[in-house]
PDB file of C-alpha atoms in Angstrom:
ATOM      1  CA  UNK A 583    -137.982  -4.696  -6.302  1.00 38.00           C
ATOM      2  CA  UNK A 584    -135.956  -3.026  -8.987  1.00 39.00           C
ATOM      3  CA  UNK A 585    -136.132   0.611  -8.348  1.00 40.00           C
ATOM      4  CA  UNK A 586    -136.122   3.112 -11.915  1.00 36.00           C
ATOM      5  CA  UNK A 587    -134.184   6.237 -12.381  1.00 42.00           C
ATOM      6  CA  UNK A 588    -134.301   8.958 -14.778  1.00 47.00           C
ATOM      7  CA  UNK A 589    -131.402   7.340 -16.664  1.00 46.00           C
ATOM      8  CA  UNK A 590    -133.412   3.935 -17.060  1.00 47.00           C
ATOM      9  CA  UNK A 591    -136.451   5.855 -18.377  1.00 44.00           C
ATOM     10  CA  UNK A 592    -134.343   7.483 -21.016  1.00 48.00           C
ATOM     11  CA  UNK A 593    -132.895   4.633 -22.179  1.00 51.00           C
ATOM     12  CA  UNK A 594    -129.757   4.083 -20.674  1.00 49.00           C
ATOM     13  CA  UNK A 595    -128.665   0.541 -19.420  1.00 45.00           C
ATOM     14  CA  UNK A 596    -125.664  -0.822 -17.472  1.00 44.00           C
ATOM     15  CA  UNK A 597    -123.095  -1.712 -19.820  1.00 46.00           C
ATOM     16  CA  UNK A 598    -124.798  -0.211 -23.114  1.00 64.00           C
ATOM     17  CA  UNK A 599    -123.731   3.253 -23.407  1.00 74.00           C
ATOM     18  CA  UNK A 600    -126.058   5.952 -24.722  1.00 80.00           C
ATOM     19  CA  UNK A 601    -129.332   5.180 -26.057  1.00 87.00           C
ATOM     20  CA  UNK A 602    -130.294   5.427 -29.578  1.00 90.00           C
ATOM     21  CA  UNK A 603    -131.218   8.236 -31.400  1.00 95.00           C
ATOM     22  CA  UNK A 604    -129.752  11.093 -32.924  1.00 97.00           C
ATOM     23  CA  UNK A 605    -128.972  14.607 -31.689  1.00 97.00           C
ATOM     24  CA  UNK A 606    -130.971  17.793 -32.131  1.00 97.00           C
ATOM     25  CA  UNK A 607    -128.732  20.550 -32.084  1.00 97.00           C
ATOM     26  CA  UNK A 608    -130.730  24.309 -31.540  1.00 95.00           C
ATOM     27  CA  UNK A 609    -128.929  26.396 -33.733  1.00 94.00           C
ATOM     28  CA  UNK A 610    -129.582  30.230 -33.421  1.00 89.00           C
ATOM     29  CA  UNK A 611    -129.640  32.682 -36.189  1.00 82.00           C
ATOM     30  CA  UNK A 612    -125.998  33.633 -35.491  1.00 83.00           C
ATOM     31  CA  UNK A 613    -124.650  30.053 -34.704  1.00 84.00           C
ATOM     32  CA  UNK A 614    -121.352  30.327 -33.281  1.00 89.00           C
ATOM     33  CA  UNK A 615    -118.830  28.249 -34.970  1.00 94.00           C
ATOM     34  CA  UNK A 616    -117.605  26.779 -30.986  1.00 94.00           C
ATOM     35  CA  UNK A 617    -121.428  25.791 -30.723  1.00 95.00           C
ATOM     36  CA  UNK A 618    -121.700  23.793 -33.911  1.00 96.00           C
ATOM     37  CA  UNK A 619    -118.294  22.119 -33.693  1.00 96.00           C
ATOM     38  CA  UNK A 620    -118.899  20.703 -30.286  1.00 96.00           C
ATOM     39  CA  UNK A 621    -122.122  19.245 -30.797  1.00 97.00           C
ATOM     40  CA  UNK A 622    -120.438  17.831 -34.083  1.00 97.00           C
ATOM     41  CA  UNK A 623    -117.576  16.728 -31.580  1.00 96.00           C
ATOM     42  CA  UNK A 624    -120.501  14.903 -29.303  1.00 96.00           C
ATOM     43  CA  UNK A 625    -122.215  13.221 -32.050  1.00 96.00           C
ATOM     44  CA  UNK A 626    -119.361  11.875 -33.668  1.00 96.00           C
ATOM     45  CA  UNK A 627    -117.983  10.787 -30.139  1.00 95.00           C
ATOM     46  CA  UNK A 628    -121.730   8.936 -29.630  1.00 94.00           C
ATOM     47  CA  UNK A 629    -121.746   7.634 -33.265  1.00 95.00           C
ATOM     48  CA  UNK A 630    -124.952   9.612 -33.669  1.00 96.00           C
ATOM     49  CA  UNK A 631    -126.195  11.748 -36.600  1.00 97.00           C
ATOM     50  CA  UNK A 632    -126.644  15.553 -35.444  1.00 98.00           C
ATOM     51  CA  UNK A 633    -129.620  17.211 -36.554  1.00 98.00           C
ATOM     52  CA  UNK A 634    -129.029  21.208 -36.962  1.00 97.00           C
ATOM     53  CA  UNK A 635    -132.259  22.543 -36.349  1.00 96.00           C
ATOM     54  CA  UNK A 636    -132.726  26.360 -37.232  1.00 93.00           C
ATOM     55  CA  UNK A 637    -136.258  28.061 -35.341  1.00 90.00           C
ATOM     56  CA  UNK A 638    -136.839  30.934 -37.199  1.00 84.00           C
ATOM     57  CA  UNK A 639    -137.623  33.532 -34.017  1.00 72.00           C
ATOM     58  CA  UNK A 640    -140.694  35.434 -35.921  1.00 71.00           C
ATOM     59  CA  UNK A 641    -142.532  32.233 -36.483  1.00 68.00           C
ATOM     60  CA  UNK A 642    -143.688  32.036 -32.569  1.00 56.00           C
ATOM     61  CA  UNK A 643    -147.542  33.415 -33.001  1.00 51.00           C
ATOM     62  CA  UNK A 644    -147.651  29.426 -34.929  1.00 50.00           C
ATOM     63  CA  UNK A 645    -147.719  28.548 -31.032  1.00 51.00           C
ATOM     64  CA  UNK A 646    -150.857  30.606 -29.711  1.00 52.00           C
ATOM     65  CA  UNK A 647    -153.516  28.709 -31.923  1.00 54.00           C
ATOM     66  CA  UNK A 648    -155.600  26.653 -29.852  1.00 57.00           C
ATOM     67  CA  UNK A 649    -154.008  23.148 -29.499  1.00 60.00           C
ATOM     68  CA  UNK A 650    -156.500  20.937 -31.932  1.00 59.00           C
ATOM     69  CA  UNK A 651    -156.324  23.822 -35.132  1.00 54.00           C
ATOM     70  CA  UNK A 652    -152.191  24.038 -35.301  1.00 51.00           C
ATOM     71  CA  UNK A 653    -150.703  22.523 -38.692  1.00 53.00           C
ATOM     72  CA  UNK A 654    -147.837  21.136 -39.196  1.00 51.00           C
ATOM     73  CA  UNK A 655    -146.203  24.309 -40.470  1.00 51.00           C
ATOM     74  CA  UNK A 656    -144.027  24.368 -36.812  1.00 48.00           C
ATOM     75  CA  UNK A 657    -142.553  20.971 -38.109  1.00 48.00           C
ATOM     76  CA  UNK A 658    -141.762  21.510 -41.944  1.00 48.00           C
ATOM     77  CA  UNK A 659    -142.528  25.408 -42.817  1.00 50.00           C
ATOM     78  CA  UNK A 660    -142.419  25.510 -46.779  1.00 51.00           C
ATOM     79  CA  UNK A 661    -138.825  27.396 -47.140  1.00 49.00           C
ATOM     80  CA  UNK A 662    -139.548  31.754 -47.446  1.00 50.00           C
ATOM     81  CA  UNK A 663    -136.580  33.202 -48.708  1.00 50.00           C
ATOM     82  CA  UNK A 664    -138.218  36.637 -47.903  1.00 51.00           C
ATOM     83  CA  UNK A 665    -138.298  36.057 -43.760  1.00 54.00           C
ATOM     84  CA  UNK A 666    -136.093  38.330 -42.033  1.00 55.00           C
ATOM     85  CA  UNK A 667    -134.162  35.080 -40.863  1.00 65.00           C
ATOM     86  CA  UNK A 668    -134.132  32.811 -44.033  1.00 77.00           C
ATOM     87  CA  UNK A 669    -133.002  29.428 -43.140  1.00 86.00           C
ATOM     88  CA  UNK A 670    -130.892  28.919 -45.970  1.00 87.00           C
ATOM     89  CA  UNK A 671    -128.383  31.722 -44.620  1.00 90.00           C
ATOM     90  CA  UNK A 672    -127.989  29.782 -41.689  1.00 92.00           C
ATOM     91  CA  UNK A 673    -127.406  26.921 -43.151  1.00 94.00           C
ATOM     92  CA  UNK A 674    -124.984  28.263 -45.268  1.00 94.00           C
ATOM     93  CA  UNK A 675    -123.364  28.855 -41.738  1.00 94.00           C
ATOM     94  CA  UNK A 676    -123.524  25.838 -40.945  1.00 96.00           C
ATOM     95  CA  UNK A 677    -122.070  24.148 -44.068  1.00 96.00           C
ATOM     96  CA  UNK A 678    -118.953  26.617 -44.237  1.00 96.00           C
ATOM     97  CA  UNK A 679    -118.141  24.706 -40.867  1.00 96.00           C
ATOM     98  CA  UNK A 680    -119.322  20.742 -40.803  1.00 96.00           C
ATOM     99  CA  UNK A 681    -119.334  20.774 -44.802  1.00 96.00           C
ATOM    100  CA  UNK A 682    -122.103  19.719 -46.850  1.00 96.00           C
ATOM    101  CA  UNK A 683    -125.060  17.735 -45.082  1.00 95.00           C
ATOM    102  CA  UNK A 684    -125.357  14.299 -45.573  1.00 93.00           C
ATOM    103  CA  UNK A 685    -124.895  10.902 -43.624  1.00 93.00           C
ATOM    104  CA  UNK A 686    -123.235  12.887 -40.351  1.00 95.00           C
ATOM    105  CA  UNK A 687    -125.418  16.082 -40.156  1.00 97.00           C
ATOM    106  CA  UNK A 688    -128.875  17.328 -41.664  1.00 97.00           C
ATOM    107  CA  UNK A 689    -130.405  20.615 -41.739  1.00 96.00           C
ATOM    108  CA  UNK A 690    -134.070  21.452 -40.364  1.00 95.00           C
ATOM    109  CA  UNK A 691    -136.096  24.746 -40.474  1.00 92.00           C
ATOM    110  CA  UNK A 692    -138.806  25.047 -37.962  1.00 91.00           C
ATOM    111  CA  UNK A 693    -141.502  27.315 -36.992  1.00 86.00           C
ATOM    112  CA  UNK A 694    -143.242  28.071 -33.758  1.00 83.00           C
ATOM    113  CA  UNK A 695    -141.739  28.697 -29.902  1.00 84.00           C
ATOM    114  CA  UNK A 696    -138.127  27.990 -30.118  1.00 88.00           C
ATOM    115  CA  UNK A 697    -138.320  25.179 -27.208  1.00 91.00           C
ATOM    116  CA  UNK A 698    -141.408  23.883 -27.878  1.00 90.00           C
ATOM    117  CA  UNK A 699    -140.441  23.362 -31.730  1.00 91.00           C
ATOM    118  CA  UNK A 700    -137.249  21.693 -30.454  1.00 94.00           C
ATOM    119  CA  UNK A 701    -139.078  19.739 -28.088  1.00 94.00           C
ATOM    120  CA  UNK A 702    -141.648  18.362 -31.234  1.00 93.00           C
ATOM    121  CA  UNK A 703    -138.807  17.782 -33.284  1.00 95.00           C
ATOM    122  CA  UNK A 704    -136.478  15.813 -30.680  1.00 95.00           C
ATOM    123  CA  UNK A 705    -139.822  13.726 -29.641  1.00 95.00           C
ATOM    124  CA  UNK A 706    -140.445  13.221 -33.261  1.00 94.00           C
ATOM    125  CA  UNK A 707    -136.745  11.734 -34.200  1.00 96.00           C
ATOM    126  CA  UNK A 708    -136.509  10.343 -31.355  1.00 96.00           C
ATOM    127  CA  UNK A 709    -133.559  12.144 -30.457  1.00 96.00           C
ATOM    128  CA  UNK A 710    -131.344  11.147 -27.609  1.00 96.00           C
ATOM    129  CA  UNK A 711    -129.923  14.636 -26.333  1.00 96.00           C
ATOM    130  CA  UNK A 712    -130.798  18.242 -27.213  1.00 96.00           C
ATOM    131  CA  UNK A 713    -127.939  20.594 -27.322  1.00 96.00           C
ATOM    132  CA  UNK A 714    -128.352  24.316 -27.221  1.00 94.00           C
ATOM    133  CA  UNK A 715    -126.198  27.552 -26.692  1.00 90.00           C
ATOM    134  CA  UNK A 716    -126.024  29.491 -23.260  1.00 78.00           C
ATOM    135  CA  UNK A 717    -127.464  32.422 -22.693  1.00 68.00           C
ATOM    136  CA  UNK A 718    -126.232  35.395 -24.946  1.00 62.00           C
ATOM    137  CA  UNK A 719    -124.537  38.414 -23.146  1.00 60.00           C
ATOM    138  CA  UNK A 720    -125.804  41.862 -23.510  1.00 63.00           C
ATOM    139  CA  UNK A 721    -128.506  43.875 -23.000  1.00 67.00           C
ATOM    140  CA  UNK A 722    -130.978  43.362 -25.388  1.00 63.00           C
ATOM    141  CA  UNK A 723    -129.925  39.541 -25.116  1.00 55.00           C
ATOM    142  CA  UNK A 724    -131.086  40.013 -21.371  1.00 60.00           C
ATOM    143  CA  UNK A 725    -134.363  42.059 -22.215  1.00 66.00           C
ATOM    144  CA  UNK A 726    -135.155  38.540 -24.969  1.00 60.00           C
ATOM    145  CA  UNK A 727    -134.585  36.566 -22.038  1.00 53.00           C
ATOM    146  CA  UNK A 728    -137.381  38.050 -19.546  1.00 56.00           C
ATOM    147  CA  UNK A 729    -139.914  38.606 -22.641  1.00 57.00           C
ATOM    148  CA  UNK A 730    -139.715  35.129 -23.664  1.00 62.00           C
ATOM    149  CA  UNK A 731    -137.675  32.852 -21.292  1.00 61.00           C
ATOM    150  CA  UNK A 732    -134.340  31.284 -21.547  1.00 78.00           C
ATOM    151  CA  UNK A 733    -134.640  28.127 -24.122  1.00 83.00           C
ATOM    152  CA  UNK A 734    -132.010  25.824 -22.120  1.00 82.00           C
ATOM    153  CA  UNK A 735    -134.008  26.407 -18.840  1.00 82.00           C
ATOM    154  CA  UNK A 736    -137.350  25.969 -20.587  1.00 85.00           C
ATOM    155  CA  UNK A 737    -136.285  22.862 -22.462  1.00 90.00           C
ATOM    156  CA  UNK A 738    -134.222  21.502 -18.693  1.00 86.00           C
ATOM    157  CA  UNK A 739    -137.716  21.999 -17.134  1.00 86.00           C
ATOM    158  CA  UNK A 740    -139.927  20.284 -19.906  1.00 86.00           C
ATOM    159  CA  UNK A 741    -137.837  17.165 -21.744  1.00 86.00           C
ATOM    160  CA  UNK A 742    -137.357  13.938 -20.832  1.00 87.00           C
ATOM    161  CA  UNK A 743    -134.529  13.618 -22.606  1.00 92.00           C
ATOM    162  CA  UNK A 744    -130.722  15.583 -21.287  1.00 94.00           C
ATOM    163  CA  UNK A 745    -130.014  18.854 -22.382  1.00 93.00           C
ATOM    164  CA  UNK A 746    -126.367  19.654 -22.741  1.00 94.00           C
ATOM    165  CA  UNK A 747    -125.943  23.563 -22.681  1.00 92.00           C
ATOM    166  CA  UNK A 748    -122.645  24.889 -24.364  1.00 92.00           C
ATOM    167  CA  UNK A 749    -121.236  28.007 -22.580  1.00 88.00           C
ATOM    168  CA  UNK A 750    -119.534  30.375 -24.711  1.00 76.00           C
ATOM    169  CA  UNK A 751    -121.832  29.758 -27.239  1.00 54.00           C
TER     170      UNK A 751
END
């Protein structure tokens, strides 16, 4: 009787190494440049393509429709270069660090609760890890986190699929 673990449901195997799929990288409005370049580091170490994905944080009320009337905005908002936190400045972050997206690394905007969103999207690429920041120090980093949660514990708690937290991030 062959007995399953967590590793076997996710796709990992004796002898082959880690499943397919890319990697979803949570990248916050501020990305930090130690962040990016590790999970760049991880998914050129697995041979995987990193997707960057950007929530933008006053999207969340997308999430508190009722389950059967939500669009697909939270997956592919049209682009608003007027939102507090455009997703082309972050981008822009981005690019000034991994250079220009392409074959390695792509860019996506998102909408809705930041680990919910990441959750669709990783689901929906069948992604192979999720990689997000630690927690930010400071106060009002501390008052965000009991409003709303911590997104590496709320995605630890809810995916299938490892998280890798960065520290320092």
């Amino acid at each position: 009787m062959a007995i399953l673990t967590d590793m076997d449901m996710m796709g990992f195997s004796a002898g082959q190494g880690w499943p397919a799929g890319p990697l979803v990288l949570g990248v916050p409005w501020q990305p930090a440049e130690h962040l990016i370049s590790t999970a760049a580091n991880v998914a050129v170490s697995l041979d995987r393509h990193l997707i960057c994905a950007f929530v933008d944080p006053a999207s969340y009320l997308t999430e508190w429709g009722p389950e059967g009337s939500r669009t697909a905005d939270s997956l592919d908002p049209a682009a608003d270069d007027e939102s507090p936190f455009p997703p082309g400045d972050v981008q822009r972050r981005i690019e000034a660090i991994l250079g220009p997206p392409g074959e390695q690394w792509t860019f996506r905007p998102l909408h809705g609760d930041v680990p919910q969103a990441l959750g669709r999207l990783a689901e929906n690429a069948g992604a192979s890890l999720i990689i997000v920041g630690g927690p930010r120090t400071g106060v009002l980093a501390r008052i965000d986190r009991l409003l709303e949660g911590s997104v590496s514990s709320s995605l630890a708690r809810t995916q299938r699929r490892p998280v890798l937290v960065v520290p320092g991030s």
